[in-house]
Backbone as a ProteinNet text record, in pm:
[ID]
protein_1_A
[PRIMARY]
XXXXXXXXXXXXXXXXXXXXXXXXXXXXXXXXXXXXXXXXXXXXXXXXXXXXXXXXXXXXXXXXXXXXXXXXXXXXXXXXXXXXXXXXXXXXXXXXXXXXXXXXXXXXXXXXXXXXXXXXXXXXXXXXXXXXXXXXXXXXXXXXXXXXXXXXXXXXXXXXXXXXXXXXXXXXXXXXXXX
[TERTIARY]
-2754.5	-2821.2	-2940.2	-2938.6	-3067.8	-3190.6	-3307.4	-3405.2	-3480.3	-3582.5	-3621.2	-3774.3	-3924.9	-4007.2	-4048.9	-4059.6	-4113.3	-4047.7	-3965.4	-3872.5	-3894.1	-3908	-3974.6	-4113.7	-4253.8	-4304.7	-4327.5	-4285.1	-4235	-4207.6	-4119.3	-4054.3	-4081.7	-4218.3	-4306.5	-4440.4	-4433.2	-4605.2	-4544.2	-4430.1	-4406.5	-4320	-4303.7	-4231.1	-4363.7	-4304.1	-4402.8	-4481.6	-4575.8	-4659.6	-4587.2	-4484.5	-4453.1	-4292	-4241.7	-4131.3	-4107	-4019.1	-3971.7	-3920.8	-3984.5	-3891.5	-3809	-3714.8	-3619.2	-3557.6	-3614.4	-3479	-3479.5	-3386.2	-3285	-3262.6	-3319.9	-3355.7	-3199.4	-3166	-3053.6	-2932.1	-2892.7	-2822.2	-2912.4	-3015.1	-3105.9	-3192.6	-3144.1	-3218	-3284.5	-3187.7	-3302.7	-3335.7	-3406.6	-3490.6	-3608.9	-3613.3	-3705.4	-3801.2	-3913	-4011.8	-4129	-4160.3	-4250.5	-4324.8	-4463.8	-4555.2	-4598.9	-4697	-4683.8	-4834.8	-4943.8	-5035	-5020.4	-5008.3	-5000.1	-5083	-5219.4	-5283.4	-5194.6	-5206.8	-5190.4	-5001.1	-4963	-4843	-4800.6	-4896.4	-4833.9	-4783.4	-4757.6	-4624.1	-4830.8	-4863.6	-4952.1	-4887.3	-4790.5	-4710.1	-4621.4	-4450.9	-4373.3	-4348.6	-4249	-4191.3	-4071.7	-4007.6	-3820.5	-3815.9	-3779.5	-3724.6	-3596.7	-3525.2	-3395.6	-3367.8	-3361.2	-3309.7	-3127	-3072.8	-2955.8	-2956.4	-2894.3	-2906.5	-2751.2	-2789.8	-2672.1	-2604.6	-2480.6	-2439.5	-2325	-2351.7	-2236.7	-2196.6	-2064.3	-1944.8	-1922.6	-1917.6	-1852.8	-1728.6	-1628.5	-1447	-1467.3	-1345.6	-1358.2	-1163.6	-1110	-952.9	-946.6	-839.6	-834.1	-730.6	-658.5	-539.8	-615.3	-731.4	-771.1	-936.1	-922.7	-1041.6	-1178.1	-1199.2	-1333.6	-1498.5	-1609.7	-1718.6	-1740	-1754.7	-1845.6	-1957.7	-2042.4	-2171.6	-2208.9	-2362.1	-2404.6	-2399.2	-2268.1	-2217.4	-2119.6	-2081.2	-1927.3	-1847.3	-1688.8	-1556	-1617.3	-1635.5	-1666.4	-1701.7	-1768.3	-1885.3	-1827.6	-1821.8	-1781.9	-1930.7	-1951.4	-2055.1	-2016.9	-2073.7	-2099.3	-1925.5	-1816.5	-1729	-1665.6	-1706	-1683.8	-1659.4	-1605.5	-1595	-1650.7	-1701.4	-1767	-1700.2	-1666.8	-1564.7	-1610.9	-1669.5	-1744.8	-1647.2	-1696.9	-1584.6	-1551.4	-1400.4	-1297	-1219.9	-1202.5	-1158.9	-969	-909.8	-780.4	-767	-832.2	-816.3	-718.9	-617.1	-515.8	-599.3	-587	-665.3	-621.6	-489	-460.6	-538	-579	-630	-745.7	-771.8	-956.4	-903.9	-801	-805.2	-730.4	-787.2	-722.2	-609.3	-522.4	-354.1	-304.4	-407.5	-372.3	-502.9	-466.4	-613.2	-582.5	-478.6	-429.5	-525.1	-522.4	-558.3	-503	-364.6	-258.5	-271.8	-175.9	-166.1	-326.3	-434.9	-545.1	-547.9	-540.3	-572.7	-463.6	-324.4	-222.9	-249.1	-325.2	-397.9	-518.8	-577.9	-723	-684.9	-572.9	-537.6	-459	-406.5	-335.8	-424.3	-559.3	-695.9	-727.5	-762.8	-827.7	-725.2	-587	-524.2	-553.6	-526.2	-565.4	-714.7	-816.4	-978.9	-930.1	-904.7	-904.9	-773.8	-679.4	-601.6	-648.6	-738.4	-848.1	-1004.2	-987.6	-1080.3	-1005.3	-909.7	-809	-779.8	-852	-830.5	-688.6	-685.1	-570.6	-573.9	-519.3	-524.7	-536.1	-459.4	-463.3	-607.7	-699.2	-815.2	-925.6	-905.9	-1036.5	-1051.7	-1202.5	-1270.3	-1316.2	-1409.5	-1448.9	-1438.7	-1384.4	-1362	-1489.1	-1528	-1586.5	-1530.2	-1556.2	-1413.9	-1447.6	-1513.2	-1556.1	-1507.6	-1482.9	-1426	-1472.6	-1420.9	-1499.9	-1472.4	-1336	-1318.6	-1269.8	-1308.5	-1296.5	-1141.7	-1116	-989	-899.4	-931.1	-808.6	-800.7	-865.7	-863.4	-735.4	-658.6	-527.9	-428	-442.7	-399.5	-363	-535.6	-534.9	-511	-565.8	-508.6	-350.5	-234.1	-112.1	-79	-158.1	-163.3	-196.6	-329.2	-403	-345.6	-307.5	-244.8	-140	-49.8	72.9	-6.4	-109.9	-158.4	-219.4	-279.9	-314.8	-213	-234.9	-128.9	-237.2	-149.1	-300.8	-306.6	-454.7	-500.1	-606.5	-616.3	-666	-791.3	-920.3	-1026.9	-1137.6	-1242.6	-1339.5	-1376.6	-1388.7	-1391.3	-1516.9	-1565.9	-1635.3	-1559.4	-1573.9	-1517.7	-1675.4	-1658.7	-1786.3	-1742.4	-1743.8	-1766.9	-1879.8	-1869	-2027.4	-1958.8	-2133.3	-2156	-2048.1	-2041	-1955.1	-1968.4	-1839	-1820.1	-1836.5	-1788	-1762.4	-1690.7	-1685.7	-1615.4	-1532.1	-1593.2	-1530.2	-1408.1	-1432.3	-1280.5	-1272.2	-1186.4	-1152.5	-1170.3	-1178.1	-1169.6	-1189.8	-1316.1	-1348	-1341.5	-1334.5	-1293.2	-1354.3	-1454.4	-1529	-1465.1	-1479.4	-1461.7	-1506.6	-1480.4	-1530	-1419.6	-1386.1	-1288	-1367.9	-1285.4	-1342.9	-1218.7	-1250.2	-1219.3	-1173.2
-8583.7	-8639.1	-8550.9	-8504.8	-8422.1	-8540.5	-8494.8	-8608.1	-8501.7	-8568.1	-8525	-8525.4	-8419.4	-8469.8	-8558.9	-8630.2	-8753.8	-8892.8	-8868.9	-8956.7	-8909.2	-8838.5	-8822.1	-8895.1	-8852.1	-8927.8	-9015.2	-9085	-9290.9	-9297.5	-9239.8	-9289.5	-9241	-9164.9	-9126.9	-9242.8	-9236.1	-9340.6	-9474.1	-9542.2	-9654.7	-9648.2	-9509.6	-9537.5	-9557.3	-9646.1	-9670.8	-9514.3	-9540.1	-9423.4	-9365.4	-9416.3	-9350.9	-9381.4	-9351.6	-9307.3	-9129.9	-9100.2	-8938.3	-8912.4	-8813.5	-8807.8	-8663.4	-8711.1	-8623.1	-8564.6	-8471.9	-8465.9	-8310.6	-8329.8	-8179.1	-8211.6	-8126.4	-8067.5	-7951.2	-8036.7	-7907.7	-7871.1	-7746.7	-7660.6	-7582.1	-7541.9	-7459.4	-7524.4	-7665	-7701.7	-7601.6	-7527.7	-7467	-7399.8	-7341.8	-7299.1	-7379.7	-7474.2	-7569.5	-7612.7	-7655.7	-7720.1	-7820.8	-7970.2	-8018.1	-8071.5	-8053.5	-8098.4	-8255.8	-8318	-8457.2	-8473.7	-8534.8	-8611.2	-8655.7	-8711.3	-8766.8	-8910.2	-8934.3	-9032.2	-9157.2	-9044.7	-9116.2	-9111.7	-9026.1	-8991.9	-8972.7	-8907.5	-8822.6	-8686.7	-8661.7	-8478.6	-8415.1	-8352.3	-8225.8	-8123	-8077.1	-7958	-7923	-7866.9	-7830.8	-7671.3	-7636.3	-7530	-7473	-7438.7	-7344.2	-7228.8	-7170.7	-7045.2	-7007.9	-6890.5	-6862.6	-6676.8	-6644.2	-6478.8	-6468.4	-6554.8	-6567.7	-6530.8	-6400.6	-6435.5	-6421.5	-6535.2	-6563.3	-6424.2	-6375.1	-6286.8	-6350.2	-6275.2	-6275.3	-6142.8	-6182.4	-6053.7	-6085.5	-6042.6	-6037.6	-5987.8	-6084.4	-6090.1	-6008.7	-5933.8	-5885.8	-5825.3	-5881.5	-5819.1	-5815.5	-5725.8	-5656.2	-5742	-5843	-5936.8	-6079.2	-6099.7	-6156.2	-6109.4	-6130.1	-6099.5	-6078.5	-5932.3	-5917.8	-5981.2	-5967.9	-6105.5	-6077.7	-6173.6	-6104.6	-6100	-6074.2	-6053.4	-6006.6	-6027.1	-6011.2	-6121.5	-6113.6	-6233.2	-6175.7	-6194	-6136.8	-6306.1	-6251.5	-6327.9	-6441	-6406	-6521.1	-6483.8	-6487.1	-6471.9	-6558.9	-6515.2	-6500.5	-6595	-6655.9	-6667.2	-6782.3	-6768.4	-6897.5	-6991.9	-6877.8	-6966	-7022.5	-6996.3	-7038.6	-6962.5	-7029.6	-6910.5	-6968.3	-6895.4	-6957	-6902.3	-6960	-6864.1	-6951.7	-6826.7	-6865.3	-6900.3	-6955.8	-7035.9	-6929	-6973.4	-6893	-6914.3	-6821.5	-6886.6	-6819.5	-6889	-6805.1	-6718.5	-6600.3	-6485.2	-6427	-6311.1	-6214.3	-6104.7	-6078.8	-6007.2	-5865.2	-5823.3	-5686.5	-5656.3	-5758.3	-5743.9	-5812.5	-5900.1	-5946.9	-6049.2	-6099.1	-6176.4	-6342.8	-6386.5	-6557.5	-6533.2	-6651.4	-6608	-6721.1	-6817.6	-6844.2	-6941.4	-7032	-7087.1	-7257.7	-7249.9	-7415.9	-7438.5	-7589.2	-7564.6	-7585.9	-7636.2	-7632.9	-7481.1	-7362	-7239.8	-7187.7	-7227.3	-7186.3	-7194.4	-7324.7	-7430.7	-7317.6	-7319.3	-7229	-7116.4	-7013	-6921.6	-6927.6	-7014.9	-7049	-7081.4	-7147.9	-7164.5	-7005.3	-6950.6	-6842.6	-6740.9	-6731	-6633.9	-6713.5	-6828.1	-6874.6	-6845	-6873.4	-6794.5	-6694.7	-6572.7	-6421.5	-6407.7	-6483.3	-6444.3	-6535	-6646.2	-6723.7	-6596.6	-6552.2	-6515.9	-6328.9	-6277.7	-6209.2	-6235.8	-6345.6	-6400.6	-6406.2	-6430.7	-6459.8	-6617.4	-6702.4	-6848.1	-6878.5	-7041.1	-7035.2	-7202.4	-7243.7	-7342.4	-7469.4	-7476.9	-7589.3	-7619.8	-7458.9	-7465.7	-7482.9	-7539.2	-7592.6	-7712.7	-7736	-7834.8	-7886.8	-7797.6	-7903.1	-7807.3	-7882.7	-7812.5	-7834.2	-7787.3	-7838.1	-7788.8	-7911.5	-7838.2	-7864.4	-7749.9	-7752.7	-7752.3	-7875.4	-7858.2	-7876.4	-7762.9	-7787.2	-7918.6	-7992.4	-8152.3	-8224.2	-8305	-8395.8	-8492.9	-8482.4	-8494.1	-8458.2	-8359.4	-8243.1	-8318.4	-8408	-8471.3	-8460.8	-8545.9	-8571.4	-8450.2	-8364.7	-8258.4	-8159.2	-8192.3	-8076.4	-8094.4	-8217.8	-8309.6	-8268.6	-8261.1	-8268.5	-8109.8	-8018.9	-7918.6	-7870.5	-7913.5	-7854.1	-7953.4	-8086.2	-8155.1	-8083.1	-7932.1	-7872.6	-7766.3	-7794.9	-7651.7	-7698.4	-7839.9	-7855	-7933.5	-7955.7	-8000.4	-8117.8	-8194.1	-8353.8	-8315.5	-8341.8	-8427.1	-8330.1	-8349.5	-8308	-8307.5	-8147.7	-8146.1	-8246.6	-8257.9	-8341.1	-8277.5	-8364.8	-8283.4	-8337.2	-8267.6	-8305.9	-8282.9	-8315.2	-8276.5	-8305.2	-8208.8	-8249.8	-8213	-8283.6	-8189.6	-8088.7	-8030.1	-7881.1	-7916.8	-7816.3	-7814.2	-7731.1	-7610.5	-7450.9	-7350.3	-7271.7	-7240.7	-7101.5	-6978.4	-6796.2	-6793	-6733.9	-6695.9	-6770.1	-6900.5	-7032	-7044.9	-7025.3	-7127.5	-7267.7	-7335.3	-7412.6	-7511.1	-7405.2	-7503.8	-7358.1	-7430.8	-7301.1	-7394.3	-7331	-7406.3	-7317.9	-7381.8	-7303	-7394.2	-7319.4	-7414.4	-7329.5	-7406.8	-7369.2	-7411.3	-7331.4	-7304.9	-7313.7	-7358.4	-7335.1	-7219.4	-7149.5	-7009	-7030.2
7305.8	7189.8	7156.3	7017.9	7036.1	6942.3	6954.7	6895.5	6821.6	6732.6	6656.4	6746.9	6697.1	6742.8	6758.1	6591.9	6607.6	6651.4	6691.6	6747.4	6939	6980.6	7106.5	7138.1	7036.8	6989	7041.6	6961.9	6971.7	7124.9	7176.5	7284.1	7372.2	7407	7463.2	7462.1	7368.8	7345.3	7390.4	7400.4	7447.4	7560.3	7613.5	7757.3	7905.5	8031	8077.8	8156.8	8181.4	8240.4	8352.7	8420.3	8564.9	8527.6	8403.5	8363.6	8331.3	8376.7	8358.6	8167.1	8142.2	8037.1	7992.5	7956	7973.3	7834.4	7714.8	7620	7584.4	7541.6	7498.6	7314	7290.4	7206.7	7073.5	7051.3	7010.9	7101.2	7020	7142.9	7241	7179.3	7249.7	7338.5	7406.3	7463.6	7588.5	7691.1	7759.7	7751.3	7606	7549.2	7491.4	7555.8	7461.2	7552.9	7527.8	7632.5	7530.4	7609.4	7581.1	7639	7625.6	7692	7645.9	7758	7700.9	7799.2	7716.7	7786.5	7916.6	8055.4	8091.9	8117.8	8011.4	8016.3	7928.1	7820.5	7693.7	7694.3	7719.1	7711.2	7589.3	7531.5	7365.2	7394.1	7299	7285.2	7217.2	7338.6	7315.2	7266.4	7307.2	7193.1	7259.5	7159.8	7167.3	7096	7193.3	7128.1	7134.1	7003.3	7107.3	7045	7123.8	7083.3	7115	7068.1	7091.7	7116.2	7196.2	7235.3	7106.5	7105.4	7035.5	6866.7	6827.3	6700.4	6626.9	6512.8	6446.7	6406	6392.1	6363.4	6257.3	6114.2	6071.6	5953.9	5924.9	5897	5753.5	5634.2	5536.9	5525.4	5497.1	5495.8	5300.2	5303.8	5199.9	5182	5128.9	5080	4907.4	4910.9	4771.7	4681.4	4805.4	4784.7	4690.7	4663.9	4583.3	4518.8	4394.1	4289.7	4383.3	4356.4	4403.5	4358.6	4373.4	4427.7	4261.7	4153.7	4022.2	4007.2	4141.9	4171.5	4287.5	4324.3	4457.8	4567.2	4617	4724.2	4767.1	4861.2	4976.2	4915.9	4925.3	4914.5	4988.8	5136.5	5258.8	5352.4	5480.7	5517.5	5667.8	5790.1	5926.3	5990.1	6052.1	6082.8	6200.9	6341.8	6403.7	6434.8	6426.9	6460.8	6301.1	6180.4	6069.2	5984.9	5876.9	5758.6	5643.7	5600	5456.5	5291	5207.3	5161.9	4969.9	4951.3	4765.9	4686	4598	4527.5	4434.5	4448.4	4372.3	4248.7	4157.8	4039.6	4009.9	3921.1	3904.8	3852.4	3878	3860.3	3951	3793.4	3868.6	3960.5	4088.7	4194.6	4106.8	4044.2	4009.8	3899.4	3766.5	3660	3605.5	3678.4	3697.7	3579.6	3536.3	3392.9	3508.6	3427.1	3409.6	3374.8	3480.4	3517.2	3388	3350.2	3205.1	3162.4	3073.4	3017.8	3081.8	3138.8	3126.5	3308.2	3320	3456	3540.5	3536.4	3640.4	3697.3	3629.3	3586	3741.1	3645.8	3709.3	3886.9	3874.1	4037.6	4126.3	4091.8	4129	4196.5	4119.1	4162.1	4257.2	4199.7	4281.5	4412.8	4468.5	4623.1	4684.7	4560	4601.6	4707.6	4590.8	4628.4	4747.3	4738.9	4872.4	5003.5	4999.8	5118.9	5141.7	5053.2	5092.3	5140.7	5119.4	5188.2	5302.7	5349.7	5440.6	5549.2	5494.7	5584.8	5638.8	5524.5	5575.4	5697	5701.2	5779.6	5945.4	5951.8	6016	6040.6	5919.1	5940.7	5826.3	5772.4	5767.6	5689.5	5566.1	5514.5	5606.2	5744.6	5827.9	5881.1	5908.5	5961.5	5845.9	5701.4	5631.8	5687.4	5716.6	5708.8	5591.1	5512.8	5398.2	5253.3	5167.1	5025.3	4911.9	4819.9	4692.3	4563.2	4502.9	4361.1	4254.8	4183.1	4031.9	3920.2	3862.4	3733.2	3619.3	3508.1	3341.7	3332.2	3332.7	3249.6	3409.6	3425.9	3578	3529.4	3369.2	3310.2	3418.3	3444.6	3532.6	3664.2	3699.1	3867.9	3933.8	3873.2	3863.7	3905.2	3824.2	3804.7	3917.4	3920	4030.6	4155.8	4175.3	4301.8	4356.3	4260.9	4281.4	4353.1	4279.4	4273.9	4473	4433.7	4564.1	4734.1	4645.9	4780.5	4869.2	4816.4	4851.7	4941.1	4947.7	5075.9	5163	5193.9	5253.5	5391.2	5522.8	5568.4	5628	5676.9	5727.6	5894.2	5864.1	5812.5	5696.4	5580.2	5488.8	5486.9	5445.8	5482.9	5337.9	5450.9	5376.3	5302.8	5139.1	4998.9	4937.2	4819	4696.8	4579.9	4453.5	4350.9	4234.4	4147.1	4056.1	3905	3812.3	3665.1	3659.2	3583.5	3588.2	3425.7	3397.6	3274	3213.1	3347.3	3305.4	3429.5	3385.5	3531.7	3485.1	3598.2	3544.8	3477.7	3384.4	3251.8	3193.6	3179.5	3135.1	3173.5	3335.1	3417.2	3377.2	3443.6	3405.2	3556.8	3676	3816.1	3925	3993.7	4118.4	4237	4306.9	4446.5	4581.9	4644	4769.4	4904.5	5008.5	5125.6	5273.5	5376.8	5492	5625.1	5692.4	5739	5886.7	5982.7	6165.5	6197.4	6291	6344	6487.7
[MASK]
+++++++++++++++++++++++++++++++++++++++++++++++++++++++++++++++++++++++++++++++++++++++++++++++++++++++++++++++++++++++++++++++++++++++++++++++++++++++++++++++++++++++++++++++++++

């Protein structure tokens, strides 16, 4: 269980005086240390540190539409993949594979295989999706669409209308994958 300071705190200032206390802090717990009054039995001060640093990789294939900015496809990090939302774009000709959003969504899972299977993860391994659409009309739609790639148990989603998406898509789709 990790606790928060001020939740140590508390349960410091009301544990009895000739009670031990004991918490872990994170993952980094033994890296962590807190000191505690022993009159009063308040947290005089804490601190953690970590020798560990996050390392991560930008995934990058030519098998779907390159970034239309300053951002990597998806992004390696911590056991995960992080993977920017993608639109239906033809990867050979940078154009919308059409204007409809069936057509679109189609593509948009196509691209997300090729970065996910550049990652070396894999439609079974998303955890969580978010799914932007110009008209939330399309729910339905896309639902039918995107339900054919996923296998169950199916990852935890958002869906949102936006005002407007890159180059007036019609439906972008980001997600996060375990490794």
């Amino acid at each position: 269980m990790a606790w928060s300071a001020a939740a140590v705190s508390r349960f410091a200032a009301t544990s009895p005086a000739a009670a031990p206390i004991s918490v872990r802090l994170g993952a980094a717990a033994s890296r962590s240390s807190l000191s505690f009054s022993r009159a009063s039995r308040r947290l005089v001060s804490a601190s953690l540190s970590t020798s560990a640093t996050a390392v991560k990789e930008a995934v990058q294939t030519e098998k779907a539409p390159a970034a239309l900015g300053p951002y990597s496809q998806a992004i390696k990090a911590n056991n995960l993949v992080f993977v920017s939302g993608v639109l239906g774009l033809n990867p050979e000709t940078g154009k919308f594979v059409s204007e409809n959003v069936e057509e679109q969504t189609e593509q948009v899972m196509k691209n997300m295989g090729e970065i996910l299977k550049a990652s070396g993860a894999s439609y079974s391994s998303v955890v969580k999706t978010t799914i932007m659409l110009a008209d939330l009309q399309d729910f339905k739609k896309v639902n039918e669409i995107y339900g054919k790639y996923f296998p169950a148990p199916a990852p935890a989603r958002s869906t949102y209308q936006v005002a407007a998406l890159p180059l007036n898509a019609r439906i972008e789709i980001e997600c996060i994958a375990a490794l």
